[in-house]
mmCIF file of C-alpha atoms in Angstrom:
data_model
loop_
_atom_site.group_PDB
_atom_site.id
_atom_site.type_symbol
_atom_site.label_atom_id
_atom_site.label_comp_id
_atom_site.label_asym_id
_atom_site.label_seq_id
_atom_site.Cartn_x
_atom_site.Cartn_y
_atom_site.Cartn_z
ATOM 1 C CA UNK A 1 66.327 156.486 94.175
ATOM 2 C CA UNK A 2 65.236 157.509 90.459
ATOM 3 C CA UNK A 3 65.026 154.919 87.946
ATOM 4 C CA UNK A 4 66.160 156.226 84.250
ATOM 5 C CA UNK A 5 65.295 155.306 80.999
ATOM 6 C CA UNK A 6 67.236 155.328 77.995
ATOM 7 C CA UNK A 7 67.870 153.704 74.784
ATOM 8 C CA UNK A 8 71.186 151.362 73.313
ATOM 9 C CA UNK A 9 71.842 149.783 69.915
ATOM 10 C CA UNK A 10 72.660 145.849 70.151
ATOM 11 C CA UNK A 11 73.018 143.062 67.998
ATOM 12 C CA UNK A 12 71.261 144.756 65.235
ATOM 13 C CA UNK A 13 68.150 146.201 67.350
ATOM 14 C CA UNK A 14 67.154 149.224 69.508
ATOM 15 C CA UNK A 15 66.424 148.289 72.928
ATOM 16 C CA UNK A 16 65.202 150.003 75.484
ATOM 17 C CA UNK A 17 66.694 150.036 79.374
ATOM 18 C CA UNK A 18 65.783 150.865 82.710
ATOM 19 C CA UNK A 19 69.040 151.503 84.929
ATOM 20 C CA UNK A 20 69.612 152.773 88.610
ATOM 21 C CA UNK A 21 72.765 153.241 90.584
ATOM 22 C CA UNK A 22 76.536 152.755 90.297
ATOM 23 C CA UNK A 23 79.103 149.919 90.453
ATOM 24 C CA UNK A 24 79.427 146.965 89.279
ATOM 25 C CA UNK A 25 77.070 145.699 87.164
ATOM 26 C CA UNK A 26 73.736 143.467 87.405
ATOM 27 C CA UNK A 27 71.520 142.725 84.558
ATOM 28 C CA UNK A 28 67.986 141.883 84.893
ATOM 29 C CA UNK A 29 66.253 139.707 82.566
ATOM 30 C CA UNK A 30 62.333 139.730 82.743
ATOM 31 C CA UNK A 31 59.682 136.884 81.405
ATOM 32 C CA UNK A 32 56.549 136.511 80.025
ATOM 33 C CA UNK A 33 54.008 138.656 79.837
ATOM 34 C CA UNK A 34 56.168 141.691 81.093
ATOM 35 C CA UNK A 35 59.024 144.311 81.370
ATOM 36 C CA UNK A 36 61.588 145.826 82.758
ATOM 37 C CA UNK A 37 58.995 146.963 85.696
ATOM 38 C CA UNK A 38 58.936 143.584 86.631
ATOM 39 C CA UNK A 39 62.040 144.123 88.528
ATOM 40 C CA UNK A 40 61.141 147.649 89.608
ATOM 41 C CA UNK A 41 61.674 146.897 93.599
ATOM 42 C CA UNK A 42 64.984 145.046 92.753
ATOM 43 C CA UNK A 43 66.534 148.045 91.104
ATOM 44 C CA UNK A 44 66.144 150.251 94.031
ATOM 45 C CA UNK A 45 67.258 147.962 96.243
ATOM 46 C CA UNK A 46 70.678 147.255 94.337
ATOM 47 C CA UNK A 47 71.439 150.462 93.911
ATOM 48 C CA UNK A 48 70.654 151.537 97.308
ATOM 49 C CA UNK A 49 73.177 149.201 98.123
ATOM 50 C CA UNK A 50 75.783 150.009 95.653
ATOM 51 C CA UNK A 51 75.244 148.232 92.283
ATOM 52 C CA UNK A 52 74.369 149.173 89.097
ATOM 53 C CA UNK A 53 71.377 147.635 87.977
ATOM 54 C CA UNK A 54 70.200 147.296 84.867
ATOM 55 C CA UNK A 55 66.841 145.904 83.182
ATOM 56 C CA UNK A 56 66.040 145.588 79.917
ATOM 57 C CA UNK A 57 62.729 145.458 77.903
ATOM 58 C CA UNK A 58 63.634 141.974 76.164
ATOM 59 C CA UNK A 59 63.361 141.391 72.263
ATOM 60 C CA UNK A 60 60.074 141.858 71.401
ATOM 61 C CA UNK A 61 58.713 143.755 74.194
ATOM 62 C CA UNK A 62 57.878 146.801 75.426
ATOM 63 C CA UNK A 63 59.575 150.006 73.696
ATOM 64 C CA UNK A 64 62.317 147.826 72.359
ATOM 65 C CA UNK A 65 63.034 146.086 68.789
ATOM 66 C CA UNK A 66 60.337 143.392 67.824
ATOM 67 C CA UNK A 67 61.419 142.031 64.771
ATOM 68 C CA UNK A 68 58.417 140.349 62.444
ATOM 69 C CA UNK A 69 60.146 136.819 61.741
ATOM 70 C CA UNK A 70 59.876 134.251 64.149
ATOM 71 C CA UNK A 71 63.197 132.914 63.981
ATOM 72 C CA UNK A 72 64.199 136.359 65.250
ATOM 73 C CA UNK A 73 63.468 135.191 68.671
ATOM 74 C CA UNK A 74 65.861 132.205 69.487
ATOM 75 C CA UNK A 75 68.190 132.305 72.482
ATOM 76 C CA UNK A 76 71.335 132.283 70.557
ATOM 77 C CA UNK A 77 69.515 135.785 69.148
ATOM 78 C CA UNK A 78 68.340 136.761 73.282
ATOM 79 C CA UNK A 79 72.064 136.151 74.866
ATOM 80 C CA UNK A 80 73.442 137.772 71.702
ATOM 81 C CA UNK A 81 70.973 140.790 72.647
ATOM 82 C CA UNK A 82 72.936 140.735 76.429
ATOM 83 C CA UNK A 83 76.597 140.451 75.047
ATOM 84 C CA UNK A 84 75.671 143.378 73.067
ATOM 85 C CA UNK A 85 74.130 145.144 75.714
ATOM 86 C CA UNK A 86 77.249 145.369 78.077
ATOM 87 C CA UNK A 87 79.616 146.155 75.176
ATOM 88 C CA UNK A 88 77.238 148.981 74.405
ATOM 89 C CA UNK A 89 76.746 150.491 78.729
ATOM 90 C CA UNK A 90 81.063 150.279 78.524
ATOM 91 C CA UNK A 91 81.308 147.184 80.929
ATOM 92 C CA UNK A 92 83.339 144.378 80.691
ATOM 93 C CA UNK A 93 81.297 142.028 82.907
ATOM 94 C CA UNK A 94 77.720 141.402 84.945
ATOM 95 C CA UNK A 95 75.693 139.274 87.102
ATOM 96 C CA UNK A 96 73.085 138.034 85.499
ATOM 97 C CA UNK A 97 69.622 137.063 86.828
ATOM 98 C CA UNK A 98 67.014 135.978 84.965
ATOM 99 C CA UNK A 99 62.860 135.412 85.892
ATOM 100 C CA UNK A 100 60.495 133.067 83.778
ATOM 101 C CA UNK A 101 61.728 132.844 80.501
ATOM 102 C CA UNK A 102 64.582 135.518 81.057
ATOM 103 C CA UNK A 103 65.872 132.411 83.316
ATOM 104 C CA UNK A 104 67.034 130.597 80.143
ATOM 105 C CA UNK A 105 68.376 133.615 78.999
ATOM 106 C CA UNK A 106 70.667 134.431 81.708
ATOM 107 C CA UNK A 107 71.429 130.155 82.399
ATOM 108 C CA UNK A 108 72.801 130.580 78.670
ATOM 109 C CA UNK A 109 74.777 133.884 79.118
ATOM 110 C CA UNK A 110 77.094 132.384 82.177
ATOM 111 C CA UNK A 111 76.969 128.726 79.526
ATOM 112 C CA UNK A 112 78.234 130.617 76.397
ATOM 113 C CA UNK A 113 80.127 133.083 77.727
ATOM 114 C CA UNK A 114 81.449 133.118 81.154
ATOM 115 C CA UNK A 115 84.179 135.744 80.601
ATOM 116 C CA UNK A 116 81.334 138.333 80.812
ATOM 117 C CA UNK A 117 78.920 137.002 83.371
ATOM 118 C CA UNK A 118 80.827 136.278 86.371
ATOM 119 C CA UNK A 119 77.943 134.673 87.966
ATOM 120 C CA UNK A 120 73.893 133.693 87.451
ATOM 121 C CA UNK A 121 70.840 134.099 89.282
ATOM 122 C CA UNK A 122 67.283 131.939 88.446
ATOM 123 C CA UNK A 123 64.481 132.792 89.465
ATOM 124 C CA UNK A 124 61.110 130.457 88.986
ATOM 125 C CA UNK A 125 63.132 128.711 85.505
ATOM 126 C CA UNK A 126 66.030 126.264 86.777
ATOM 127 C CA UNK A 127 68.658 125.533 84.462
ATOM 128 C CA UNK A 128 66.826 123.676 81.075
ATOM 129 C CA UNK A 129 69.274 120.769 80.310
ATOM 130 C CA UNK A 130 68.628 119.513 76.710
ATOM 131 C CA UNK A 131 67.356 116.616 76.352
ATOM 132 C CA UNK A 132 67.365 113.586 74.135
ATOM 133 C CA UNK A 133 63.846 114.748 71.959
ATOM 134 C CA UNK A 134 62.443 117.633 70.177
ATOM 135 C CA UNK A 135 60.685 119.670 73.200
ATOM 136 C CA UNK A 136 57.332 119.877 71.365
ATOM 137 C CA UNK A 137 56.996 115.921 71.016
ATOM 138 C CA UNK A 138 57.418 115.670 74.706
ATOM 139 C CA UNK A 139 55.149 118.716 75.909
ATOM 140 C CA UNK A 140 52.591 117.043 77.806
ATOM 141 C CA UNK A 141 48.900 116.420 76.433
ATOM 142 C CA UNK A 142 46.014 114.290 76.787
ATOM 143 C CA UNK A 143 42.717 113.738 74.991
ATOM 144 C CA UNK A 144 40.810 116.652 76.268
ATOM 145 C CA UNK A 145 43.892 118.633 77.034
ATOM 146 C CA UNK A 146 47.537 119.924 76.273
ATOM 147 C CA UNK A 147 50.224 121.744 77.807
ATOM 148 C CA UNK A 148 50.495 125.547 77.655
ATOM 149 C CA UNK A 149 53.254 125.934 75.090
ATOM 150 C CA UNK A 150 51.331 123.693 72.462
ATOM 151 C CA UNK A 151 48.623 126.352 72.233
ATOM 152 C CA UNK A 152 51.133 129.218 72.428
ATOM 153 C CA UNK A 153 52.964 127.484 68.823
ATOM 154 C CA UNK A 154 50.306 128.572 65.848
ATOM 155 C CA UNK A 155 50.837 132.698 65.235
ATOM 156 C CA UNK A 156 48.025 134.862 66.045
ATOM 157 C CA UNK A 157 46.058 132.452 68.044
ATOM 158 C CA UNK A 158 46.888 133.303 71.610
ATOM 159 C CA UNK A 159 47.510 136.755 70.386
ATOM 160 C CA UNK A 160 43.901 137.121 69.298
ATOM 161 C CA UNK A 161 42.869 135.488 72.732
ATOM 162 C CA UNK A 162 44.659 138.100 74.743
ATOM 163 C CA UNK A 163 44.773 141.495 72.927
ATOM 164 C CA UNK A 164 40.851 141.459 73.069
ATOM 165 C CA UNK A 165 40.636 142.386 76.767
ATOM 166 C CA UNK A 166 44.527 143.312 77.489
ATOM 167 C CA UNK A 167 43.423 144.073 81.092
ATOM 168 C CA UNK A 168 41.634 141.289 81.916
ATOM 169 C CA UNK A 169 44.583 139.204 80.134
ATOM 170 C CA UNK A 170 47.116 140.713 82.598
ATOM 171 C CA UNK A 171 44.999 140.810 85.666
ATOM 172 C CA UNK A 172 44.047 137.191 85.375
ATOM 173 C CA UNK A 173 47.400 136.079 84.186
ATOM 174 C CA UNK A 174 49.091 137.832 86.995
ATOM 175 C CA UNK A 175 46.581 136.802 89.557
ATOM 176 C CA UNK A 176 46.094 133.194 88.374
ATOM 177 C CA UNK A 177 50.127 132.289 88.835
ATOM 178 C CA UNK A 178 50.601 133.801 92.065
ATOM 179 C CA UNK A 179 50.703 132.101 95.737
ATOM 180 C CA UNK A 180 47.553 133.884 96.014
ATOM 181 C CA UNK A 181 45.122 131.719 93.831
ATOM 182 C CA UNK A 182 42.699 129.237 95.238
ATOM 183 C CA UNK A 183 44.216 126.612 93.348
ATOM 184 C CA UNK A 184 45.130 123.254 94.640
ATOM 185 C CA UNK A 185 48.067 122.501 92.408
ATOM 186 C CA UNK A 186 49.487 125.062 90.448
ATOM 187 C CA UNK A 187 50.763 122.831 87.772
ATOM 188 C CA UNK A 188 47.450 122.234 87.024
ATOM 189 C CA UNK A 189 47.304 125.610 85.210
ATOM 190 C CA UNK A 190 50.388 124.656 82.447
ATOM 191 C CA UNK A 191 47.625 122.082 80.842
ATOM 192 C CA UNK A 192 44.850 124.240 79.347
ATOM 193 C CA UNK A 193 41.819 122.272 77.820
ATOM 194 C CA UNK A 194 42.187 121.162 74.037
ATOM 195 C CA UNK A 195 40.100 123.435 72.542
ATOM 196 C CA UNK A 196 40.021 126.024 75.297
ATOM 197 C CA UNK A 197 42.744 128.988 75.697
ATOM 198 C CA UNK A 198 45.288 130.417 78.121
ATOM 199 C CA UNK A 199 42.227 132.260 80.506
ATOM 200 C CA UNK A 200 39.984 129.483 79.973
ATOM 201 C CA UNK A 201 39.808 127.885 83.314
ATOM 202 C CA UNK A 202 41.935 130.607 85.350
ATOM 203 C CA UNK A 203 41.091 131.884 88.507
ATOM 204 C CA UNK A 204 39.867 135.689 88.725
ATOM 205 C CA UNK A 205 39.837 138.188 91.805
ATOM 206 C CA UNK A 206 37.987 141.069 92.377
ATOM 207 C CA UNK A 207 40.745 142.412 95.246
ATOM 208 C CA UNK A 208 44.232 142.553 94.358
ATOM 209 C CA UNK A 209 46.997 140.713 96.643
ATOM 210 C CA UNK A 210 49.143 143.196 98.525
ATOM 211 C CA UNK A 211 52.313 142.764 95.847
ATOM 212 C CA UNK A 212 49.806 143.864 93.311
ATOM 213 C CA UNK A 213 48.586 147.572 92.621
ATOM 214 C CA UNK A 214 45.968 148.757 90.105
ATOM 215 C CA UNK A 215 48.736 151.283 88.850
ATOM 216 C CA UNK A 216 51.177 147.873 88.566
ATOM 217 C CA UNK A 217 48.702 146.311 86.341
ATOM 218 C CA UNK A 218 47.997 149.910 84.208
ATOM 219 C CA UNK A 219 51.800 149.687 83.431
ATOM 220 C CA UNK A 220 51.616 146.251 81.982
ATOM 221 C CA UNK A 221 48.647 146.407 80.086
ATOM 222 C CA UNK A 222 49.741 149.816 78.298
ATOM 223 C CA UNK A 223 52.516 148.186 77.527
ATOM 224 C CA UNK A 224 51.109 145.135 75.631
ATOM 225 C CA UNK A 225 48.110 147.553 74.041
ATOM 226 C CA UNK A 226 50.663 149.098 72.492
ATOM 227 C CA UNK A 227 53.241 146.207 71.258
ATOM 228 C CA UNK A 228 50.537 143.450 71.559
ATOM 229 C CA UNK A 229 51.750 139.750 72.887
ATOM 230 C CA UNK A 230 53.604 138.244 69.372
ATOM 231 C CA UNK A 231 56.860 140.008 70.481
ATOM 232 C CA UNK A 232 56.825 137.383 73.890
ATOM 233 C CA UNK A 233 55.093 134.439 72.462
ATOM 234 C CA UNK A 234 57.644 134.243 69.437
ATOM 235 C CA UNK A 235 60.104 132.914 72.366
ATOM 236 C CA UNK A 236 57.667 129.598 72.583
ATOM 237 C CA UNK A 237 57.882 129.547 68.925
ATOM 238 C CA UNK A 238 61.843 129.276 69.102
ATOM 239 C CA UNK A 239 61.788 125.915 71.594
ATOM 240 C CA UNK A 240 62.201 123.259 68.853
ATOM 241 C CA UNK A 241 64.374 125.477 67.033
ATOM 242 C CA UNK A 242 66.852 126.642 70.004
ATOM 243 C CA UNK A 243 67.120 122.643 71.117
ATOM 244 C CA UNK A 244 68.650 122.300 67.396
ATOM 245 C CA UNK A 245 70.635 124.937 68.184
ATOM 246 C CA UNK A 246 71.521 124.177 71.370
ATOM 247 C CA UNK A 247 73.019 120.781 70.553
ATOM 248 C CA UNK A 248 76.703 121.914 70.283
ATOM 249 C CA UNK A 249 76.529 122.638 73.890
ATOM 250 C CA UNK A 250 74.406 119.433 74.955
ATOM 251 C CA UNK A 251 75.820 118.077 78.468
ATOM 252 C CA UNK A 252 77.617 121.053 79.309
ATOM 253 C CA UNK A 253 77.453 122.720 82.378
ATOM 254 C CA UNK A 254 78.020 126.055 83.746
ATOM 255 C CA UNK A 255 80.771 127.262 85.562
ATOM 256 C CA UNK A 256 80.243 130.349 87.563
ATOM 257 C CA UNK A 257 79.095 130.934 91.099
ATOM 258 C CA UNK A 258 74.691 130.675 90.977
ATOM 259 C CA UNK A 259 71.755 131.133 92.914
ATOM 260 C CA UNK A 260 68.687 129.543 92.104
ATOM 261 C CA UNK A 261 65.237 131.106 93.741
ATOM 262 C CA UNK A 262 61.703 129.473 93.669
ATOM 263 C CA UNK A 263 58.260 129.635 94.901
ATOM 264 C CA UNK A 264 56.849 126.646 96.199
ATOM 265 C CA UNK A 265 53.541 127.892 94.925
ATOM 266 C CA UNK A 266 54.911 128.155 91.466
ATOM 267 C CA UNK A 267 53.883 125.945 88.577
ATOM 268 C CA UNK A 268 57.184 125.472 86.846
ATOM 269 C CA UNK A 269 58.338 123.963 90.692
ATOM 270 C CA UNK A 270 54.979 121.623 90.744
ATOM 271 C CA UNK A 271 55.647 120.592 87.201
ATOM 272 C CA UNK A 272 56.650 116.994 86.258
ATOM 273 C CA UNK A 273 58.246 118.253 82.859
ATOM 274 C CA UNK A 274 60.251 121.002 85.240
ATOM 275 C CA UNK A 275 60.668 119.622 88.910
ATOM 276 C CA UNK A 276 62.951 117.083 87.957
ATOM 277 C CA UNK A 277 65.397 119.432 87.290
ATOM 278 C CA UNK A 278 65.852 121.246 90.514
ATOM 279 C CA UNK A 279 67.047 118.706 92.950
ATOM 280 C CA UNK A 280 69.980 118.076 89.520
ATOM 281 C CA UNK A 281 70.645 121.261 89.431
ATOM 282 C CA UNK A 282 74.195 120.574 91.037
ATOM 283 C CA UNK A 283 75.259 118.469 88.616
ATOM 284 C CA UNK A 284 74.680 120.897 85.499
ATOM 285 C CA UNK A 285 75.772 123.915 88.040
ATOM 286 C CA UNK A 286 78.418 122.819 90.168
ATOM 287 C CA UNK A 287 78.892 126.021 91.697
ATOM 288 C CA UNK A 288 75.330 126.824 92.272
ATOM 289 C CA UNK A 289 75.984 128.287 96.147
ATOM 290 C CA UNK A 290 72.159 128.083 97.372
ATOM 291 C CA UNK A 291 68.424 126.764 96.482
ATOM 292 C CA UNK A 292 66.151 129.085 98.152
ATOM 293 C CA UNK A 293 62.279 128.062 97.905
ATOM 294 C CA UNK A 294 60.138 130.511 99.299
ATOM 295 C CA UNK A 295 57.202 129.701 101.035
ATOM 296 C CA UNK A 296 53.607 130.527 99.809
ATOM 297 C CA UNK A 297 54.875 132.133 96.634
ATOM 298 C CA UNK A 298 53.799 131.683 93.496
ATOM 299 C CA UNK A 299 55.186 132.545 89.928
ATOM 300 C CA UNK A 300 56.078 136.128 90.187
ATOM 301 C CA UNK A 301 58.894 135.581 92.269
ATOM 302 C CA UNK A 302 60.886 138.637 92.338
ATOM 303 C CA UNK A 303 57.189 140.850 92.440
ATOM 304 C CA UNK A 304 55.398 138.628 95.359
ATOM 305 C CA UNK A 305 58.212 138.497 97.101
ATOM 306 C CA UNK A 306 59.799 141.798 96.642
ATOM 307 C CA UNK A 307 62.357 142.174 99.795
ATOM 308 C CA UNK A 308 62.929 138.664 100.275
ATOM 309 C CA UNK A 309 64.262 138.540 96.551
ATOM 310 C CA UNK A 310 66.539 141.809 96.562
ATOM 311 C CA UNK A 311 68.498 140.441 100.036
ATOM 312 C CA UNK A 312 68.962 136.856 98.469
ATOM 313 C CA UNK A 313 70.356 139.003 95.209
ATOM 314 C CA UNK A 314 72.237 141.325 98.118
ATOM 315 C CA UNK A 315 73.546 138.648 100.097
ATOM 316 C CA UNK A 316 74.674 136.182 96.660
ATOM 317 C CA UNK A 317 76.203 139.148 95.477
ATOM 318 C CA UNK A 318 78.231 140.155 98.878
ATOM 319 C CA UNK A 319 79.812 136.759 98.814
ATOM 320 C CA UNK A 320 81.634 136.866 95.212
#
C-alpha cells in the first residue's frame, strides 16, 4: 500500500498531507511532539480495508505552515485548518480521530460542525469540557514542582531545552510516555520539578520497545531539526486563550456517533486534572458507542498499539 504526499491550501496556510486509499473519508489528527507518521500503521490499514485516509502535518509542524504569532495556534484556528482541509481534498464529510492534542482538535470538529464530521474518534485526550476557571490557574503545582504545561507557557524556554539534543529529546520523550517505562505512576511525569525541565527526571533506554525503530525515531527528529518545537508548543500557549474562546459553546455536547481509546499506562488516564473526565464522558458525548482501555499501554496509543488501534478504528467505522 503506498502512502503519498502532497500539498493543499487551507484557511490561509500551506499544509502538508499524507493520504492512502479510496472511499470515504478519515482524517487523522496527530499530537505533540510529532507528524503525520504518527499514524503511519493506521493509514495502511484503512485503506487496505477501503477508506481513504488522510493525515495531516498539523499547524506548526512538520513541512506545513508555522505561522510566527502565538495566537496563530488556537483551536478555533486548528478545526478551521480541518474544515478547510476537506473543502480543499473535494469531500463533503469525514471521521475524525484525533491523538494527544489532535484529540481536542477532532472533539471540537464533530462540536462545531457536525454536518462535516459524521463521527469522532479519541485517542489518549477525552473530551476537555470547559470549566468554570482559567486553565492555567488550575494547572497543578507545588513548592518544588509544577505541572508540564506551566513550563511549556514562556517562548523559547522548552524550545531551547529540546532543540539542543533533538534526538535525545525524541528518544526520551517517546520512551518515557510509553507502557514501557519503569515508572510507577505515569502521572507522575506531567509534574516536572520547579526549576527543572521536560527531560529532567525522565526515564532513558538503551534498547528500543518493539513499537519503536531507530528509523521511527530518525523520522521524528529530522523533522523537528528542521522546524524546531515552537510550531507544537504554541498549542500550550493557546489554553487560556481557547477557554475564552471556547465559552460560547460552554456545556455543550457533541452529537455524533464516538469512540474513545486509552492506555491504562498513559498519563493523561492516571491524571487527577484528566481522569475525571472519562467515566463523564457520556454525558458530554451521548453517543459515544465504546471506551476501550488497553492494557499495558502507554501514551502513544495508536504507535504502541498499532493493530489493536486500526481494528477498533475498522470495527467503529463498520458500524456507522
Amino acid at each position: 500500500m503506498t502512502i503519498s504526499l502532497r500539498f493543499i491550501e487551507t484557511n490561509g496556510i500551506r499544509m502538508h498531507l499524507a493520504e492512502a486509499g479510496s472511499g470515504p473519508t478519515v482524517l487523522l489528527c496527530h499530537g505533540f511532539p510529532e507528524c503525520w507518521y504518527s499514524w503511519r500503521h493506521q493509514l495502511e490499514a484503512l485503506a487496505a480495508a477501503g477508506y481513504r485516509a488522510i493525515a495531516p502535518d498539523m499547524r506548526g509542524y512538520g513541512q506545513t505552515d508555522k505561522p510566527d504569532a502565538i495566537d496563530q495556534y488556537t483551536l478555533l484556528h486548528l478545526t478551521g485548518d480541518m474544515v478547510g482541509l476537506l473543502d480543499a481534498i473535494g469531500t463533503d464529510q469525514a471521521v475524525v480521530v484525533g491523538h494527544d492534542w489532535g484529540a481536542p482538535v477532532a472533539w471540537r470538529c464533530a462540536l462545531f460542525r457536525p454536518d462535516r464530521f459524521r463521527a469522532v474518534v479519541g485517542l489518549s485526550v477525552p473530551f476537555p469540557v470547559r470549566g468554570p476557571d482559567r486553565p492555567s490557574t488550575v494547572m497543578p503545582r507545588a513548592e518544588k514542582q509544577r505541572f508540564y504545561q506551566l513550563y511549556f507557557q514562556t517562548p523559547g524556554v522548552a524550545e531551547a531545552e529540546l532543540e539542543k539534543d533533538v534526538h535525545n529529546a525524541i528518544k526520551t520523550t517517546l520512551f518515557a510516555l510509553s507502557g514501557d517505562a519503569p515508572v510507577e505512576d505515569p502521572a507522575s511525569l506531567t509534574m516536572l520539578p520547579s526549576e527543572g525541565g521536560w527531560l529532567d527526571g525522565k526515564p532513558t533506554t538503551q534498547s528500543l520497545p518493539t513499537w519503536l525503530t531507530d528509523s521511527d525515531i530518525e523520522f521524528y527528529v529530522e523533522e523537528f531539526k528542521r522546524t524546531g518545537f515552537g510550531g507544537g508548543l504554541n498549542w500550550y500557549r493557546n489554553i487560556d486563550r481557547n477557554w475564552e474562546l471556547l465559552a460560547p459553546w460552554s456545556g455543550a455536547k457533541v452529537k455524533v456517533p464516538a469512540l474513545y481509546v486509552v492506555g491504562d499506562r498513559d498519563g493523561v488516564y492516571r491524571s487527577p486534572s484528566w481522569s475525571h473526565l472519562v467515566p463523564s464522558l457520556k454525558q458530554f458525548v451521548p453517543l459515544l458507542r465504546e471506551t476501550i482501555v488497553l492494557k499495558g499501554c502507554g501514551h502513544w496509543t495508536q504507535q504502541e498499539r498499532a493493530k489493536d488501534v486500526s481494528n477498533a478504528l475498522l470495527e467503529f467505522l463498520k458500524q456507522l
